Short mmCIF file of C-alpha atoms and ligand atoms in Angstrom, two decimals:
data_model
loop_
_atom_site.label_atom_id
_atom_site.label_comp_id
_atom_site.label_asym_id
_atom_site.label_seq_id
_atom_site.Cartn_x
_atom_site.Cartn_y
_atom_site.Cartn_z
CA MET J 5 -4.56 -33.94 -24.90
CA SER J 6 -7.63 -31.92 -24.15
CA ILE J 7 -7.66 -29.37 -21.36
CA GLU J 8 -10.24 -28.71 -18.76
CA ILE J 9 -11.04 -25.28 -17.28
CA ARG J 10 -11.99 -25.01 -13.64
CA PRO J 11 -13.54 -21.56 -13.10
CA SER J 12 -12.15 -19.56 -10.13
CA GLY J 13 -15.54 -18.41 -9.14
CA GLY J 14 -14.63 -14.87 -10.15
CA VAL J 15 -13.94 -13.11 -13.44
CA LEU J 16 -10.31 -14.25 -13.74
CA GLY J 17 -7.78 -16.75 -12.37
CA HIS J 18 -9.39 -19.84 -13.92
CA GLU J 19 -7.39 -22.98 -13.54
CA ILE J 20 -6.30 -25.05 -16.55
CA LEU J 21 -6.15 -28.78 -15.88
CA GLY J 22 -4.73 -31.58 -17.93
CA VAL J 23 -1.49 -29.92 -19.00
CA ASP J 24 2.09 -31.14 -18.50
CA LEU J 25 4.47 -28.41 -19.58
CA ALA J 26 7.44 -30.72 -19.25
CA ARG J 27 6.12 -32.47 -22.37
CA PRO J 28 5.45 -31.16 -25.85
CA ILE J 29 2.21 -29.27 -26.17
CA SER J 30 0.38 -29.67 -29.50
CA ASP J 31 -0.77 -26.61 -31.44
CA SER J 32 -4.45 -27.45 -30.75
CA THR J 33 -3.82 -27.79 -26.97
CA PHE J 34 -1.90 -24.50 -27.03
CA ALA J 35 -4.71 -22.83 -28.92
CA ASP J 36 -7.16 -23.91 -26.16
CA ILE J 37 -4.82 -22.60 -23.45
CA GLU J 38 -4.33 -19.32 -25.29
CA LYS J 39 -8.07 -18.87 -25.80
CA ALA J 40 -8.77 -19.45 -22.08
CA PHE J 41 -5.98 -17.00 -21.27
CA ASN J 42 -7.23 -14.25 -23.67
CA ASP J 43 -10.77 -14.67 -22.37
CA CYS J 44 -10.07 -14.08 -18.70
CA GLY J 45 -6.59 -12.47 -18.55
CA THR J 46 -5.11 -14.57 -15.81
CA VAL J 47 -4.88 -18.41 -15.76
CA VAL J 48 -3.31 -20.87 -13.35
CA ILE J 49 -1.58 -24.12 -14.27
CA ARG J 50 -0.77 -26.06 -11.13
CA GLY J 51 1.49 -28.97 -10.37
CA GLN J 52 4.20 -28.33 -12.95
CA LYS J 53 7.80 -29.49 -12.77
CA ILE J 54 9.69 -27.60 -15.44
CA THR J 55 13.24 -26.46 -16.06
CA PRO J 56 14.16 -22.93 -17.08
CA GLU J 57 14.52 -24.18 -20.68
CA GLN J 58 10.99 -25.64 -20.58
CA GLN J 59 9.58 -22.48 -19.14
CA ILE J 60 11.26 -20.46 -21.87
CA ALA J 61 10.07 -22.81 -24.62
CA PHE J 62 6.46 -22.61 -23.41
CA THR J 63 6.73 -18.80 -23.06
CA ARG J 64 7.90 -18.60 -26.71
CA ARG J 65 4.56 -20.06 -27.80
CA PHE J 66 2.99 -16.75 -26.81
CA GLY J 67 5.45 -14.66 -28.80
CA GLU J 68 8.92 -13.09 -28.62
CA LEU J 69 10.67 -13.02 -25.27
CA ASP J 70 11.14 -9.71 -23.42
CA SER J 71 13.44 -9.11 -20.50
CA TYR J 72 13.19 -6.81 -17.47
CA PRO J 73 15.20 -3.64 -18.25
CA ALA J 74 16.08 -2.46 -14.78
CA GLY J 75 18.45 -3.99 -12.24
CA ASN J 76 20.18 -7.22 -12.85
CA PHE J 77 18.03 -10.11 -11.56
CA ALA J 78 18.37 -12.54 -14.40
CA LEU J 79 18.94 -16.18 -13.58
CA PRO J 80 22.61 -16.81 -14.27
CA GLY J 81 22.91 -18.27 -17.80
CA HIS J 82 19.29 -17.45 -18.62
CA ASP J 83 18.81 -13.77 -19.53
CA ALA J 84 15.15 -14.44 -20.25
CA ILE J 85 14.36 -15.47 -16.66
CA LEU J 86 13.83 -12.90 -13.97
CA VAL J 87 14.34 -14.24 -10.50
CA VAL J 88 11.76 -12.92 -8.08
CA SER J 89 12.88 -13.81 -4.55
CA ASN J 90 13.62 -12.61 -1.05
CA ILE J 91 16.53 -15.04 -0.67
CA LEU J 92 20.06 -13.77 0.05
CA GLU J 93 23.16 -15.67 -0.96
CA ASN J 94 26.44 -14.47 0.51
CA GLY J 95 24.50 -11.43 1.77
CA LYS J 96 23.34 -10.56 -1.72
CA PRO J 97 19.80 -10.81 -3.12
CA ILE J 98 19.45 -13.56 -5.73
CA GLY J 99 16.54 -11.79 -7.34
CA MET J 100 14.12 -8.90 -7.28
CA ILE J 101 12.78 -8.77 -3.73
CA ASP J 102 10.02 -6.25 -4.35
CA ALA J 103 8.32 -7.22 -7.53
CA GLY J 104 5.36 -5.01 -7.01
CA ARG J 105 3.63 -4.34 -3.71
CA ASN J 106 1.44 -1.74 -5.31
CA TRP J 107 -1.12 -2.44 -8.04
CA HIS J 108 0.64 -2.45 -11.38
CA SER J 109 0.91 -3.90 -14.86
CA ASP J 110 4.39 -5.09 -15.81
CA MET J 111 6.72 -2.67 -17.44
CA LEU J 112 4.03 -0.04 -18.11
CA PHE J 113 6.87 2.46 -18.03
CA THR J 114 8.22 1.24 -21.36
CA GLU J 115 7.08 2.24 -24.88
CA LYS J 116 6.07 -1.31 -25.74
CA PRO J 117 5.02 -3.11 -22.52
CA PRO J 118 4.95 -6.85 -22.53
CA ARG J 119 1.90 -8.79 -23.69
CA CYS J 120 2.04 -11.20 -20.73
CA SER J 121 4.15 -12.52 -17.92
CA LEU J 122 4.54 -16.09 -16.65
CA LEU J 123 5.48 -16.72 -13.01
CA TYR J 124 6.57 -20.18 -11.91
CA SER J 125 6.93 -20.91 -8.22
CA LEU J 126 9.88 -22.89 -6.87
CA GLU J 127 9.69 -21.96 -3.12
CA VAL J 128 6.58 -20.70 -1.30
CA PRO J 129 6.72 -19.25 2.25
CA HIS J 130 4.45 -20.72 4.93
CA GLN J 131 3.10 -19.70 8.27
CA GLU J 132 1.29 -22.09 10.57
CA GLY J 133 0.78 -24.53 7.72
CA GLN J 134 -0.72 -21.87 5.40
CA SER J 135 1.05 -20.53 2.35
CA ILE J 136 1.70 -16.76 2.44
CA GLY J 137 3.01 -14.34 -0.13
CA ASP J 138 -0.09 -14.40 -2.22
CA THR J 139 -0.58 -12.40 -5.40
CA LEU J 140 -3.77 -10.49 -6.28
CA PHE J 141 -4.93 -10.08 -9.84
CA ALA J 142 -7.66 -7.68 -11.10
CA SER J 143 -9.41 -7.48 -14.42
CA THR J 144 -9.00 -4.04 -15.99
CA ALA J 145 -11.34 -5.17 -18.84
CA VAL J 146 -14.28 -6.14 -16.66
CA ALA J 147 -13.59 -3.03 -14.54
CA TYR J 148 -13.88 -0.86 -17.66
CA ASP J 149 -17.11 -2.57 -18.68
CA ASN J 150 -18.55 -1.95 -15.20
CA LEU J 151 -17.89 1.82 -15.25
CA PRO J 152 -20.83 4.15 -15.63
CA GLU J 153 -21.32 5.21 -19.29
CA SER J 154 -20.61 8.84 -18.33
CA MET J 155 -17.25 7.81 -16.91
CA LYS J 156 -16.37 5.80 -19.98
CA THR J 157 -17.11 8.84 -22.09
CA ARG J 158 -14.97 11.02 -19.87
CA LEU J 159 -11.98 8.67 -19.97
CA ASN J 160 -11.96 7.61 -23.62
CA GLY J 161 -9.30 9.47 -25.55
CA LEU J 162 -7.36 10.63 -22.48
CA LYS J 163 -3.61 10.10 -22.38
CA ALA J 164 -1.63 9.37 -19.25
CA ARG J 165 2.02 10.04 -18.55
CA HIS J 166 3.95 7.48 -16.50
CA SER J 167 7.33 8.01 -14.92
CA PHE J 168 9.63 5.15 -13.76
CA ARG J 169 12.27 7.65 -12.63
CA THR J 170 10.00 9.48 -10.22
CA TYR J 171 8.88 6.16 -8.82
CA ALA J 172 12.34 4.67 -8.48
CA ALA J 173 13.54 7.75 -6.64
CA THR J 174 11.07 6.92 -3.88
CA LYS J 175 12.48 3.45 -3.36
CA SER J 176 15.02 3.42 -0.63
CA ASP J 177 17.02 0.37 -1.26
CA GLY J 178 18.59 1.79 -4.39
CA ARG J 179 19.02 -1.63 -5.96
CA GLU J 180 17.43 -0.69 -9.22
CA LYS J 181 19.81 1.31 -11.37
CA VAL J 182 17.73 3.96 -12.94
CA GLY J 183 19.25 6.30 -15.43
CA ASP J 184 18.08 8.61 -18.12
CA GLU J 185 17.30 5.69 -20.33
CA PHE J 186 13.87 5.62 -18.63
CA ALA J 187 12.16 8.66 -20.12
CA ASP J 188 8.56 9.17 -19.21
CA VAL J 189 6.08 7.44 -21.41
CA ILE J 190 2.58 8.38 -22.58
CA HIS J 191 -0.08 5.74 -23.12
CA PRO J 192 -3.83 5.88 -23.60
CA LEU J 193 -5.66 5.68 -20.28
CA VAL J 194 -8.20 3.34 -21.89
CA ARG J 195 -6.40 0.95 -24.19
CA THR J 196 -7.78 -1.54 -26.59
CA HIS J 197 -6.71 -5.16 -26.21
CA PRO J 198 -4.79 -6.11 -29.39
CA ILE J 199 -6.37 -9.60 -29.58
CA THR J 200 -9.84 -9.41 -28.03
CA GLY J 201 -10.56 -5.81 -28.91
CA ARG J 202 -11.86 -5.16 -25.34
CA LYS J 203 -11.24 -1.82 -23.68
CA CYS J 204 -8.98 -1.92 -20.64
CA LEU J 205 -8.06 0.68 -18.04
CA TYR J 206 -4.32 1.21 -18.14
CA LEU J 207 -2.54 2.98 -15.27
CA SER J 208 -0.50 2.21 -12.23
CA HIS J 209 -0.53 3.11 -8.57
CA SER J 210 3.07 4.30 -8.44
CA LEU J 211 3.94 5.45 -11.94
CA THR J 212 1.04 7.47 -13.27
CA GLN J 213 2.00 11.17 -13.01
CA LYS J 214 -0.42 12.95 -15.22
CA ILE J 215 -3.77 12.26 -16.77
CA GLY J 216 -5.09 14.43 -19.62
CA ASP J 217 -4.82 18.10 -18.61
CA LEU J 218 -5.58 17.41 -14.92
CA ASP J 219 -3.26 18.96 -12.34
CA GLN J 220 -1.28 16.74 -9.97
CA ALA J 221 -3.94 16.59 -7.24
CA GLN J 222 -6.71 15.82 -9.69
CA THR J 223 -4.56 13.21 -11.41
CA ARG J 224 -3.83 11.55 -8.05
CA GLN J 225 -7.52 11.57 -7.14
CA LEU J 226 -8.64 10.10 -10.45
CA ALA J 227 -5.94 7.46 -10.48
CA HIS J 228 -6.83 6.53 -6.86
CA ASP J 229 -10.55 6.30 -7.71
CA LEU J 230 -9.92 4.22 -10.84
CA ILE J 231 -7.58 1.79 -9.04
CA GLU J 232 -10.10 1.46 -6.14
CA HIS J 233 -12.73 0.53 -8.69
CA ILE J 234 -10.46 -1.89 -10.66
CA THR J 235 -9.40 -3.60 -7.47
CA SER J 236 -12.84 -3.92 -5.90
CA GLU J 237 -13.55 -7.50 -4.80
CA ARG J 238 -15.78 -8.45 -7.76
CA HIS J 239 -12.84 -7.82 -10.17
CA VAL J 240 -10.13 -9.60 -8.13
CA TYR J 241 -8.67 -13.09 -7.92
CA ARG J 242 -6.34 -13.92 -5.02
CA HIS J 243 -3.73 -16.55 -5.87
CA SER J 244 -2.46 -18.61 -3.00
CA TRP J 245 0.73 -20.23 -4.26
CA ARG J 246 1.88 -23.84 -4.16
CA VAL J 247 5.26 -25.03 -5.41
CA GLY J 248 4.89 -25.91 -9.10
CA ASP J 249 2.26 -23.28 -10.00
CA LEU J 250 2.58 -21.38 -13.20
CA VAL J 251 0.39 -18.27 -13.34
CA ILE J 252 0.08 -16.37 -16.62
CA TRP J 253 -1.25 -12.81 -16.69
CA ASP J 254 -2.09 -10.44 -19.46
CA ASN J 255 -0.54 -6.99 -18.87
CA CYS J 256 -3.29 -5.14 -20.78
CA SER J 257 -6.47 -6.74 -19.38
CA THR J 258 -5.21 -7.27 -15.81
CA MET J 259 -3.14 -5.66 -13.03
CA HIS J 260 -1.59 -7.39 -10.11
CA ARG J 261 -0.06 -6.83 -6.65
CA ALA J 262 2.23 -8.88 -4.44
CA ILE J 263 1.27 -9.35 -0.73
CA PHE J 264 4.53 -8.85 1.15
CA ASP J 265 3.52 -10.66 4.38
CA TYR J 266 6.62 -12.90 4.76
CA ALA J 267 10.28 -12.45 5.74
CA LEU J 268 13.36 -14.63 5.97
CA PRO J 269 13.76 -17.37 7.02
CA GLN J 270 10.47 -17.81 5.15
CA ARG J 271 11.77 -18.19 1.61
CA ARG J 272 10.04 -17.29 -1.60
CA ARG J 273 11.52 -17.95 -5.03
CA MET J 274 9.91 -17.65 -8.43
CA HIS J 275 11.01 -17.53 -12.08
CA ARG J 276 9.34 -14.96 -14.33
CA THR J 277 9.36 -14.98 -18.09
CA THR J 278 7.92 -12.13 -20.16
CA VAL J 279 6.48 -11.98 -23.65
CA ALA J 280 6.99 -8.86 -25.73
CA GLY J 281 4.05 -6.67 -26.71
CA GLY J 282 3.27 -3.81 -28.98
CA ARG J 283 2.68 -0.11 -28.44
CA PRO J 284 -0.63 0.45 -26.54
CA PHE J 285 -3.42 1.99 -28.59
C1 OGA D 10 6.02 -9.82 -11.05
C2 OGA D 10 5.22 -9.57 -9.89
C3 OGA D 10 4.22 -10.58 -7.97
C4 OGA D 10 4.62 -11.57 -6.93
O1 OGA D 10 6.78 -10.71 -11.07
O2 OGA D 10 5.89 -9.04 -12.05
O3 OGA D 10 4.60 -8.50 -9.78
O4 OGA D 10 3.75 -11.94 -6.13
N1 OGA D 10 5.18 -10.52 -8.98
O5 OGA D 10 5.80 -11.95 -6.86
MN1 MN D 11 4.53 -7.50 -11.69
#
């Protein structure tokens, strides 16, 4: 089976055609998928019909499984699958409702954030015949390359401190149990991709508390400016979901954001799997 790549028109979000994840994938086909993925950081595989077991098996091709550490939104019987959904059953959420309305990279608040995440759509909300609940993806690698040289020099070598606790305290629904197990973490602000060697900007809208020796206001300003730059139109792909889409994103070379423009009875339900990663450097 040979795959075909349909470019998105932008720098990421290319579609991979000719893959059926319900069937075994040969090593050479997987190598082609992985190469396309590493090259652009976010790829889309549409029209899939896969079970949780098949999603987990495909995810394992990328590496060890990781699981989401906060809250309890695993699919019953499948610890490796995080349910992302706005659906309530017996008045209780079946999954994580707010999986990231602000620009972020998954689990940046951990010592060893995941290499990549795979999100498979089972239910997609619609309005007037159009799908809603899109997700935006931005390339932190191309954004780095497009910085002025003086800015690259200024940022290289800086460390940033990220705090999940401070962020969680601002969330009102209190669904995420957050205890002292989430100490602040320090990562390089410019990190090197472990496979491609590319430099990538690494920070988050909600979590980044301190950059280098800047004070709070200066940190806020720099983080704001960098995220504005990363998320400018030329670095972004907007994914409009259909049932059966699998989107795979790299948590080093991209960031993403969910557009929360739907509400029950418009239902959205997705299954996320996550691949472990190493300590950023
Ligand atoms: C996630 C996430 C975005 C979305 O699952 O990590 O950010 O649109 N999801 O659901
Ligand atoms: Mn996310």
